[in-house]
Short mmCIF file of C-alpha atoms and ligand atoms in Angstrom, two decimals:
data_model
loop_
_atom_site.label_atom_id
_atom_site.label_comp_id
_atom_site.label_asym_id
_atom_site.label_seq_id
_atom_site.Cartn_x
_atom_site.Cartn_y
_atom_site.Cartn_z
CA UNK A 10 4.60 9.38 -44.46
CA UNK A 11 4.90 6.23 -42.30
CA UNK A 12 1.76 4.41 -41.18
CA UNK A 13 0.19 5.34 -37.88
CA UNK A 14 1.32 3.26 -34.87
CA UNK A 15 -1.05 0.61 -33.68
CA UNK A 16 -1.87 0.97 -30.08
CA UNK A 17 -3.59 -1.46 -27.68
CA UNK A 18 -5.09 0.11 -24.65
CA UNK A 19 -5.65 -2.34 -21.77
CA UNK A 20 -8.11 -0.80 -19.22
CA UNK A 21 -9.58 1.55 -21.79
CA UNK A 22 -12.59 2.44 -19.69
CA UNK A 23 -10.60 3.57 -16.70
CA UNK A 24 -9.18 6.94 -15.81
CA UNK A 25 -5.83 6.32 -17.56
CA UNK A 26 -7.42 4.54 -20.41
CA UNK A 27 -9.72 7.57 -21.15
CA UNK A 28 -6.81 10.01 -20.91
CA UNK A 29 -4.78 7.93 -23.26
CA UNK A 30 -7.65 7.79 -25.87
CA UNK A 31 -8.00 11.64 -25.50
CA UNK A 32 -4.40 12.08 -26.53
CA UNK A 33 -4.51 9.49 -29.27
CA UNK A 34 -7.54 11.14 -30.78
CA UNK A 35 -5.57 14.43 -30.95
CA UNK A 36 -3.09 12.73 -33.37
CA UNK A 37 -4.85 10.44 -35.86
CA UNK A 38 -2.03 10.75 -38.21
CA UNK A 39 0.37 9.15 -35.69
CA UNK A 40 -1.87 6.72 -33.72
CA UNK A 41 -4.55 4.25 -34.40
CA UNK A 42 -6.32 2.11 -31.80
CA UNK A 43 -5.68 -1.57 -32.39
CA UNK A 44 -7.62 -2.89 -29.37
CA UNK A 45 -9.41 -1.77 -26.31
CA UNK A 46 -10.35 -3.74 -23.15
CA UNK A 47 -12.95 -3.15 -20.50
CA UNK A 48 -14.07 -5.05 -17.44
CA UNK A 49 -17.33 -3.69 -16.00
CA UNK A 50 -18.45 -0.50 -17.88
CA UNK A 51 -19.35 -2.30 -21.13
CA UNK A 52 -21.75 0.25 -22.49
CA UNK A 53 -18.94 2.72 -22.21
CA UNK A 54 -16.67 0.28 -24.01
CA UNK A 55 -19.11 0.08 -26.85
CA UNK A 56 -19.12 3.95 -27.03
CA UNK A 57 -15.30 3.93 -27.16
CA UNK A 58 -15.40 1.33 -29.95
CA UNK A 59 -17.72 3.50 -31.96
CA UNK A 60 -15.44 6.46 -31.43
CA UNK A 61 -12.11 4.74 -32.22
CA UNK A 62 -13.02 1.58 -34.40
CA UNK A 63 -10.48 -0.80 -32.93
CA UNK A 64 -9.85 -4.21 -34.60
CA UNK A 65 -10.49 -5.93 -31.25
CA UNK A 66 -12.24 -5.37 -28.00
CA UNK A 67 -11.75 -7.59 -24.91
CA UNK A 68 -14.31 -8.25 -22.23
CA UNK A 69 -14.08 -10.55 -19.13
CA UNK A 70 -16.56 -13.25 -20.20
CA UNK A 71 -18.77 -14.75 -22.80
CA UNK A 72 -22.19 -13.25 -21.92
CA UNK A 73 -20.54 -9.82 -21.90
CA UNK A 74 -18.87 -10.55 -25.31
CA UNK A 75 -22.19 -11.43 -26.85
CA UNK A 76 -23.77 -8.16 -25.68
CA UNK A 77 -20.81 -6.20 -26.91
CA UNK A 78 -20.83 -7.99 -30.28
CA UNK A 79 -24.51 -7.28 -30.75
CA UNK A 80 -23.92 -3.53 -30.10
CA UNK A 81 -21.01 -3.42 -32.47
CA UNK A 82 -23.01 -5.28 -35.20
CA UNK A 83 -25.90 -2.83 -34.77
CA UNK A 84 -23.42 0.01 -35.15
CA UNK A 85 -21.98 -1.51 -38.33
CA UNK A 86 -18.54 -1.95 -36.81
CA UNK A 87 -16.05 -4.63 -37.89
CA UNK A 88 -14.48 -4.83 -34.26
CA UNK A 89 -14.03 -8.54 -33.13
CA UNK A 90 -14.64 -9.30 -29.37
CA UNK A 91 -12.27 -11.46 -27.49
CA UNK A 92 -12.68 -12.77 -23.94
CA UNK A 93 -10.70 -12.96 -20.67
CA UNK A 94 -6.97 -12.99 -19.94
CA UNK A 95 -6.35 -15.05 -23.01
CA UNK A 96 -7.87 -12.27 -25.09
CA UNK A 97 -5.91 -9.56 -23.23
CA UNK A 98 -2.60 -11.38 -23.88
CA UNK A 99 -3.56 -11.84 -27.62
CA UNK A 100 -4.19 -8.11 -28.22
CA UNK A 101 -1.07 -7.20 -26.12
CA UNK A 102 1.21 -9.37 -28.22
CA UNK A 103 -0.33 -9.23 -31.65
CA UNK A 104 2.27 -8.78 -34.41
CA UNK A 105 0.55 -5.60 -35.73
CA UNK A 106 0.89 -3.87 -32.39
CA UNK A 107 3.55 -1.13 -31.80
CA UNK A 108 2.74 -0.05 -28.26
CA UNK A 109 0.59 -1.22 -25.35
CA UNK A 110 -0.87 1.00 -22.72
CA UNK A 111 -0.91 -1.22 -19.57
CA UNK A 112 -3.67 0.57 -17.58
CA UNK A 113 -5.47 -2.40 -15.95
CA UNK A 114 -5.63 -1.77 -12.16
CA UNK A 115 -3.95 -4.27 -9.84
CA UNK A 116 -2.53 -7.77 -10.09
CA UNK A 117 -5.09 -8.57 -12.91
CA UNK A 118 -2.81 -6.60 -15.29
CA UNK A 119 0.38 -8.71 -14.85
CA UNK A 120 -0.07 -11.53 -17.41
CA UNK A 121 -1.20 -9.23 -20.24
CA UNK A 122 1.53 -6.69 -19.52
CA UNK A 123 4.02 -9.50 -19.43
CA UNK A 124 2.71 -10.82 -22.74
CA UNK A 125 3.39 -7.41 -24.31
CA UNK A 126 6.90 -7.38 -22.73
CA UNK A 127 7.76 -10.85 -23.97
CA UNK A 128 6.51 -9.80 -27.64
CA UNK A 129 8.98 -6.94 -27.48
CA UNK A 130 6.38 -4.18 -27.64
CA UNK A 131 6.80 -0.62 -26.44
CA UNK A 132 5.31 -0.69 -22.97
CA UNK A 133 3.48 2.34 -21.55
CA UNK A 134 3.36 1.24 -17.93
CA UNK A 135 0.57 2.61 -15.72
CA UNK A 136 -0.12 -0.63 -14.01
CA UNK A 137 2.50 -0.12 -11.20
CA UNK A 138 1.14 -3.23 -9.33
CA UNK A 139 2.40 -5.60 -12.07
CA UNK A 140 6.03 -4.27 -11.59
CA UNK A 141 5.73 -4.25 -7.76
CA UNK A 142 4.64 -8.00 -7.74
CA UNK A 143 7.18 -9.34 -10.16
CA UNK A 144 9.98 -6.79 -10.34
CA UNK A 145 12.92 -9.02 -10.97
CA UNK A 146 11.21 -11.37 -13.42
CA UNK A 147 9.49 -8.37 -15.26
CA UNK A 148 12.74 -6.53 -15.62
CA UNK A 149 14.49 -9.61 -16.90
CA UNK A 150 11.85 -10.15 -19.44
CA UNK A 151 12.21 -6.43 -20.56
CA UNK A 152 15.93 -7.01 -21.01
CA UNK A 153 15.54 -10.25 -22.76
CA UNK A 154 12.96 -9.03 -25.32
CA UNK A 155 14.58 -5.63 -25.89
CA UNK A 156 11.15 -4.01 -25.03
CA UNK A 157 11.14 -0.36 -24.46
CA UNK A 158 9.65 0.27 -21.05
CA UNK A 159 8.28 3.93 -20.54
CA UNK A 160 6.77 4.88 -17.22
CA UNK A 161 3.29 6.56 -17.13
CA UNK A 162 3.12 7.06 -13.40
CA UNK A 163 3.74 10.88 -13.36
CA UNK A 164 6.54 10.67 -10.74
CA UNK A 165 8.28 8.03 -12.64
CA UNK A 166 7.78 9.76 -15.98
CA UNK A 167 9.19 12.85 -14.40
CA UNK A 168 12.24 10.90 -13.14
CA UNK A 169 12.67 9.41 -16.55
CA UNK A 170 12.78 12.80 -18.03
CA UNK A 171 15.32 14.13 -15.50
CA UNK A 172 17.63 11.20 -15.87
CA UNK A 173 20.47 11.11 -18.37
CA UNK A 174 19.78 8.92 -21.42
CA UNK A 175 22.32 6.27 -20.28
CA UNK A 176 20.83 5.82 -16.70
CA UNK A 177 20.69 2.05 -17.34
CA UNK A 178 24.47 1.98 -16.90
CA UNK A 179 23.79 2.41 -13.18
CA UNK A 180 22.91 5.50 -11.04
CA UNK A 181 26.48 5.60 -9.47
CA UNK A 182 28.01 5.59 -13.01
CA UNK A 183 25.90 8.53 -14.37
CA UNK A 184 26.36 10.62 -11.13
CA UNK A 185 22.91 10.29 -9.67
CA UNK A 186 22.92 10.54 -5.88
CA UNK A 187 19.12 10.35 -5.05
CA UNK A 188 15.71 10.13 -6.48
CA UNK A 189 13.34 12.54 -4.85
CA UNK A 190 9.85 11.06 -5.16
CA UNK A 191 7.16 13.69 -4.65
CA UNK A 192 3.76 12.92 -3.07
CA UNK A 193 0.75 15.23 -2.53
CA UNK A 194 -0.05 13.74 0.96
CA UNK A 195 -3.57 13.06 -0.30
CA UNK A 196 -6.83 14.19 1.36
CA UNK A 197 -5.76 13.24 4.88
CA UNK A 198 -2.48 15.04 5.18
CA UNK A 199 -3.83 17.41 7.78
CA UNK A 200 -6.83 15.43 9.06
CA UNK A 201 -6.75 15.14 12.88
CA UNK A 202 -5.51 11.72 13.70
CA UNK A 203 -8.45 11.06 15.87
CA UNK A 204 -10.87 11.47 12.82
CA UNK A 205 -8.93 8.98 10.64
CA UNK A 206 -10.88 5.92 12.00
CA UNK A 207 -14.12 7.28 10.60
CA UNK A 208 -13.29 8.67 7.25
CA UNK A 209 -15.43 7.30 4.43
CA UNK A 210 -14.50 5.88 1.04
CA UNK A 211 -15.76 9.03 -0.69
CA UNK A 212 -13.58 11.13 1.56
CA UNK A 213 -10.62 8.89 0.71
CA UNK A 214 -11.43 9.17 -3.05
CA UNK A 215 -11.61 13.01 -2.95
CA UNK A 216 -7.97 13.59 -3.97
CA UNK A 217 -6.99 17.31 -3.71
CA UNK A 218 -5.07 17.48 -7.08
CA UNK A 219 -5.70 14.29 -9.22
CA UNK A 220 -8.81 12.62 -10.63
CA UNK A 221 -8.16 8.86 -10.61
CA UNK A 222 -9.75 5.40 -10.25
CA UNK A 223 -11.06 4.47 -6.77
CA UNK A 224 -8.31 1.96 -5.91
CA UNK A 225 -5.45 4.36 -6.54
CA UNK A 226 -7.25 7.09 -4.88
CA UNK A 227 -7.46 5.19 -1.58
CA UNK A 228 -3.84 4.07 -2.09
CA UNK A 229 -3.01 7.89 -2.44
CA UNK A 230 -4.91 8.71 0.78
CA UNK A 231 -3.06 5.97 2.73
CA UNK A 232 0.24 6.77 0.96
CA UNK A 233 0.49 3.08 -0.09
CA UNK A 234 0.51 4.53 -3.48
CA UNK A 235 3.73 6.18 -2.69
CA UNK A 236 5.07 3.04 -1.19
CA UNK A 237 4.21 1.15 -4.31
CA UNK A 238 5.87 3.76 -6.24
CA UNK A 239 9.03 3.61 -4.18
CA UNK A 240 9.31 -0.05 -5.21
CA UNK A 241 8.37 0.78 -8.84
CA UNK A 242 11.19 3.41 -8.89
CA UNK A 243 13.73 0.91 -7.39
CA UNK A 244 12.98 -1.50 -10.45
CA UNK A 245 12.66 1.11 -13.20
CA UNK A 246 15.87 2.88 -12.35
CA UNK A 247 17.89 0.14 -10.71
CA UNK A 248 17.89 2.08 -7.39
CA UNK A 249 18.31 0.91 -3.91
CA UNK A 250 15.35 1.75 -1.51
CA UNK A 251 17.78 4.06 0.40
CA UNK A 252 18.38 6.02 -2.73
CA UNK A 253 14.64 7.07 -3.08
CA UNK A 254 13.49 9.79 -0.71
CA UNK A 255 9.80 10.62 -0.42
CA UNK A 256 9.01 14.36 -0.31
CA UNK A 257 5.48 15.63 0.46
CA UNK A 258 4.75 18.40 -1.98
CA UNK A 259 1.07 19.40 -1.48
CA UNK A 260 0.67 21.31 -4.75
CA UNK A 261 1.52 18.40 -7.16
CA UNK A 262 3.36 20.58 -9.60
CA UNK A 263 6.86 19.13 -9.28
CA UNK A 264 6.22 15.50 -10.25
CA UNK A 265 9.60 14.29 -8.91
CA UNK A 266 13.26 15.23 -8.97
CA UNK A 267 16.73 13.73 -9.56
CA UNK A 268 19.61 14.79 -7.42
CA UNK A 269 23.13 14.56 -8.86
CA UNK A 270 26.48 14.32 -7.16
CA UNK A 271 27.52 17.77 -8.24
CA UNK A 272 24.53 19.31 -6.36
CA UNK A 273 22.36 19.74 -9.43
CA UNK A 274 18.78 18.86 -8.84
CA UNK A 275 16.55 18.42 -11.95
CA UNK A 276 12.80 18.45 -11.65
CA UNK A 277 9.91 18.10 -14.00
CA UNK A 278 6.98 20.35 -13.47
CA UNK A 279 3.48 20.53 -14.98
CA UNK A 280 -0.14 20.72 -14.31
CA UNK A 281 -1.42 17.56 -12.54
CA UNK A 282 -3.02 15.91 -15.62
CA UNK A 283 -2.01 12.41 -16.64
CA UNK A 284 -2.23 13.32 -20.25
CA UNK A 285 1.22 14.96 -19.98
CA UNK A 286 3.06 11.67 -19.06
CA UNK A 287 0.89 9.67 -21.43
CA UNK A 288 1.83 12.08 -24.37
CA UNK A 289 5.44 12.01 -23.33
CA UNK A 290 5.62 8.20 -23.34
CA UNK A 291 3.47 7.72 -26.48
CA UNK A 292 5.69 10.09 -28.48
CA UNK A 293 9.04 9.53 -26.79
CA UNK A 294 11.75 10.65 -27.75
CA UNK A 295 9.64 13.22 -29.62
CA UNK A 296 7.17 15.60 -28.07
CA UNK A 297 3.51 16.06 -29.01
CA UNK A 298 0.66 18.24 -27.84
CA UNK A 299 -1.30 16.53 -24.98
CA UNK A 300 -4.19 19.09 -24.58
CA UNK A 301 -2.79 20.10 -21.12
CA UNK A 302 -2.95 23.80 -20.43
CA UNK A 303 0.42 25.57 -20.01
CA UNK A 304 1.64 25.77 -16.43
CA UNK A 305 0.88 29.15 -14.74
CA UNK A 306 3.55 29.65 -12.12
CA UNK A 307 2.02 32.93 -11.14
CA UNK A 308 -1.36 31.39 -10.31
CA UNK A 309 0.55 28.62 -8.30
CA UNK A 310 2.65 31.24 -6.56
CA UNK A 311 4.36 28.88 -4.16
CA UNK A 312 5.74 25.34 -3.81
CA UNK A 313 5.78 23.69 -0.40
CA UNK A 314 7.68 20.64 0.87
CA UNK A 315 7.60 18.56 3.99
CA UNK A 316 8.80 15.15 5.24
CA UNK A 317 6.25 12.38 5.40
CA UNK A 318 5.02 11.26 8.84
CA UNK A 319 5.11 7.52 9.12
CA UNK A 320 2.79 7.47 12.19
CA UNK A 321 0.11 9.08 10.08
CA UNK A 322 0.96 7.09 7.08
CA UNK A 323 2.01 3.44 8.29
CA UNK A 324 1.49 2.06 4.77
CA UNK A 325 4.55 4.03 3.56
CA UNK A 326 6.63 2.35 6.33
CA UNK A 327 5.21 -1.16 5.44
CA UNK A 328 6.09 -0.64 1.77
CA UNK A 329 9.69 0.59 2.50
CA UNK A 330 10.18 -2.58 4.71
CA UNK A 331 8.81 -4.70 1.86
CA UNK A 332 11.15 -2.89 -0.64
CA UNK A 333 14.06 -3.64 1.65
CA UNK A 334 13.01 -7.36 2.09
CA UNK A 335 12.56 -7.87 -1.59
CA UNK A 336 11.73 -11.32 -2.92
CA UNK A 337 8.04 -12.15 -2.14
CA UNK A 338 7.44 -9.18 0.19
CA UNK A 339 6.28 -6.59 -2.37
CA UNK A 340 3.83 -9.14 -4.01
CA UNK A 341 2.49 -9.94 -0.60
CA UNK A 342 2.18 -6.29 0.31
CA UNK A 343 0.39 -5.61 -2.91
CA UNK A 344 -1.98 -8.42 -2.74
CA UNK A 345 -2.99 -7.70 0.97
CA UNK A 346 -3.49 -4.06 0.08
CA UNK A 347 -5.71 -4.98 -2.81
CA UNK A 348 -7.93 -7.04 -0.49
CA UNK A 349 -7.93 -4.34 2.17
CA UNK A 350 -8.72 -1.49 -0.16
CA UNK A 351 -11.61 -3.48 -1.66
CA UNK A 352 -12.92 -4.12 1.70
CA UNK A 353 -12.66 -0.50 2.73
CA UNK A 354 -14.48 0.61 -0.47
CA UNK A 355 -17.11 -1.98 0.23
CA UNK A 356 -17.61 -0.46 3.81
CA UNK A 357 -16.46 -3.69 5.60
CA UNK A 358 -13.40 -2.14 7.23
CA UNK A 359 -12.30 1.25 8.45
CA UNK A 360 -9.65 3.32 6.90
CA UNK A 361 -7.06 2.68 9.63
CA UNK A 362 -7.59 -1.10 9.31
CA UNK A 363 -6.07 -1.14 5.87
CA UNK A 364 -2.63 -0.88 7.32
CA UNK A 365 -3.44 -3.30 10.12
CA UNK A 366 -4.44 -6.04 7.61
CA UNK A 367 -1.31 -5.55 5.54
CA UNK A 368 0.97 -5.51 8.55
CA UNK A 369 -0.68 -8.73 9.89
CA UNK A 370 -0.35 -10.47 6.63
CA UNK A 371 3.26 -9.52 6.13
CA UNK A 372 4.10 -10.67 9.73
CA UNK A 373 2.42 -14.05 9.18
CA UNK A 374 4.15 -15.19 6.12
CA UNK A 375 7.94 -15.62 5.63
CA UNK A 376 9.52 -13.95 2.71
CA UNK A 377 10.54 -16.46 0.03
CA UNK A 378 12.44 -16.18 -3.37
CA UNK A 379 10.30 -15.70 -6.53
CA UNK A 380 12.06 -17.77 -9.22
CA UNK A 381 9.16 -17.82 -11.66
CA UNK A 382 5.72 -16.42 -12.32
CA UNK A 383 3.99 -19.30 -10.60
CA UNK A 384 5.79 -18.33 -7.47
CA UNK A 385 4.71 -14.67 -7.83
CA UNK A 386 1.13 -15.85 -8.18
CA UNK A 387 1.46 -18.27 -5.21
CA UNK A 388 2.67 -15.41 -3.04
CA UNK A 389 -0.04 -13.19 -4.19
CA UNK A 390 -2.81 -15.79 -3.54
CA UNK A 391 -1.30 -16.53 -0.04
CA UNK A 392 -1.58 -12.88 0.89
CA UNK A 393 -5.06 -12.64 -0.38
CA UNK A 394 -6.15 -15.72 1.73
CA UNK A 395 -4.45 -14.41 4.82
CA UNK A 396 -6.14 -10.99 4.32
CA UNK A 397 -9.51 -12.60 3.81
CA UNK A 398 -8.89 -14.67 7.02
CA UNK A 399 -8.16 -11.50 8.85
CA UNK A 400 -11.60 -10.18 7.67
CA UNK A 401 -13.45 -13.30 8.76
CA UNK A 402 -11.57 -13.39 12.08
CA UNK A 403 -12.79 -9.70 12.69
CA UNK A 404 -16.37 -10.57 11.63
CA UNK A 405 -16.27 -8.53 8.40
P1 NAD B 520 -9.52 2.67 -13.03
O1 NAD B 520 -10.24 1.91 -11.94
O2 NAD B 520 -10.12 4.00 -13.43
O3 NAD B 520 -9.54 1.71 -14.30
C1 NAD B 520 -9.02 0.48 -14.31
C2 NAD B 520 -9.24 -0.21 -15.70
O4 NAD B 520 -8.84 -1.62 -15.37
C3 NAD B 520 -10.65 -0.20 -16.14
O5 NAD B 520 -10.67 -0.22 -17.64
C4 NAD B 520 -11.29 -1.63 -15.78
O6 NAD B 520 -12.26 -2.14 -16.66
C5 NAD B 520 -10.01 -2.49 -15.87
N1 NAD B 520 -10.07 -3.67 -14.90
C6 NAD B 520 -10.35 -3.56 -13.58
N2 NAD B 520 -10.19 -4.84 -13.01
C7 NAD B 520 -10.00 -5.64 -14.04
C8 NAD B 520 -9.62 -7.04 -14.19
N3 NAD B 520 -9.73 -7.87 -13.16
N4 NAD B 520 -9.29 -7.53 -15.38
C9 NAD B 520 -9.19 -6.79 -16.42
N5 NAD B 520 -9.48 -5.40 -16.42
C10 NAD B 520 -9.75 -4.78 -15.34
O7 NAD B 520 -8.01 2.81 -12.60
P2 NAD B 520 -6.98 4.02 -13.09
O8 NAD B 520 -6.94 5.07 -12.24
O9 NAD B 520 -7.08 4.26 -14.59
O10 NAD B 520 -5.54 3.14 -12.85
C11 NAD B 520 -5.08 2.22 -13.74
C12 NAD B 520 -3.70 1.81 -13.46
O11 NAD B 520 -2.90 3.02 -13.63
C13 NAD B 520 -3.48 1.49 -11.86
O12 NAD B 520 -2.54 0.47 -11.90
C14 NAD B 520 -3.02 2.73 -11.28
O13 NAD B 520 -2.10 2.42 -10.12
C15 NAD B 520 -2.20 3.34 -12.44
N6 NAD B 520 -2.04 4.88 -12.33
C16 NAD B 520 -3.20 5.59 -12.49
C17 NAD B 520 -3.01 6.94 -12.34
C18 NAD B 520 -4.28 7.86 -12.54
O14 NAD B 520 -4.10 9.09 -12.45
N7 NAD B 520 -5.43 7.41 -12.62
C19 NAD B 520 -1.78 7.52 -12.13
C20 NAD B 520 -0.65 6.72 -12.08
C21 NAD B 520 -0.78 5.39 -12.18
MG1 MG B 521 1.94 8.46 -9.36
#
């Protein structure tokens, strides 16, 4: 029997990281954890190291590394601790590694994910922000290294499963007319508009169907998540923004659909549990048990669909505009959103101000071409500064 595949899990202490480790632990003959990273919850990272015995663990700074190393030594583990972005890039590209789960949230995941791409690893991509920021450069790097890029986002994993194997030839050539990207509509789909100004971070994070990290939960409430996913879908499947239609489907059972020119529409269904796309990508093109319960269609009983309301969800409109503008617009959108969401989670701005901040930032800064990674980070930094300036201008 062949040796188990060596897996690096970036963002191991997060929601996707933990679901990934749950699937991996069900298949010790197939997968072994090579490295884990954490950022804040370091006692949880130690517990994960004790459970999975990785060769490396990565933490943000030296003091945290000392604390973790002491804990590892006390537990008699051989795990070595690395530090910072350099450590993340090292465990993402190490020669022993077969696949990298990119599950750091936000722009912080870009460099380590790209390091894995450049090293030709199999990439399990949860960190959509990395692709949104640097789409053209990211996809060029994928093509150059021959890296296999597998989407973890449930919608993109669903689309991937519904696409023909040779979709990279071009959607027109393989008879795909449209991608139908489903969205739950989040916790505020039916909240009276007059109440939206006063909703709290905890209300925004109380997603009706999915349990996720706080940043993506707020993005789901504002539908910026769907906007980022629209941009993500364009890069992953070489689609034009006009070929991606967002469909609100409150039950989150159909994870997305592909519409073919002959009128066939293929959908992927399943319980809303990220272990399904994670297991799909880990084992692709094979199938393995994920621990997810079988879908009970009789219990679900009905599936509903509605068009998104861009008055209610201005972030979706802003993201579509950024997708159409291309170049630096998606990176700026993403960076402004990260600042605005962090400010909302800290109680510094109201929910409705998230979209206002992003719109102001996008209006203030012209769209420029992004020829290299430095240009991506320059656009990202500019948008962060402009968003911070919005906050100070408004006394936050
Ligand atoms: P989370 O907040 O639960 O976890 C984030 C992880 O990233 C943690 O391990 C944290 O330690 C690490 N991290 C945070 N900031 C960091 C930094 N500056 N440097 C290094 N590491 C850092 O988030 P999540 O819900 O697991 O989401 C992770 C990614 O997956 C996001 O990009 C999200 O959009 C995407 N995603 C998540 C889900 C989901 O169901 N949770 C679904 C689809 C896509
Ligand atoms: Mg998703």
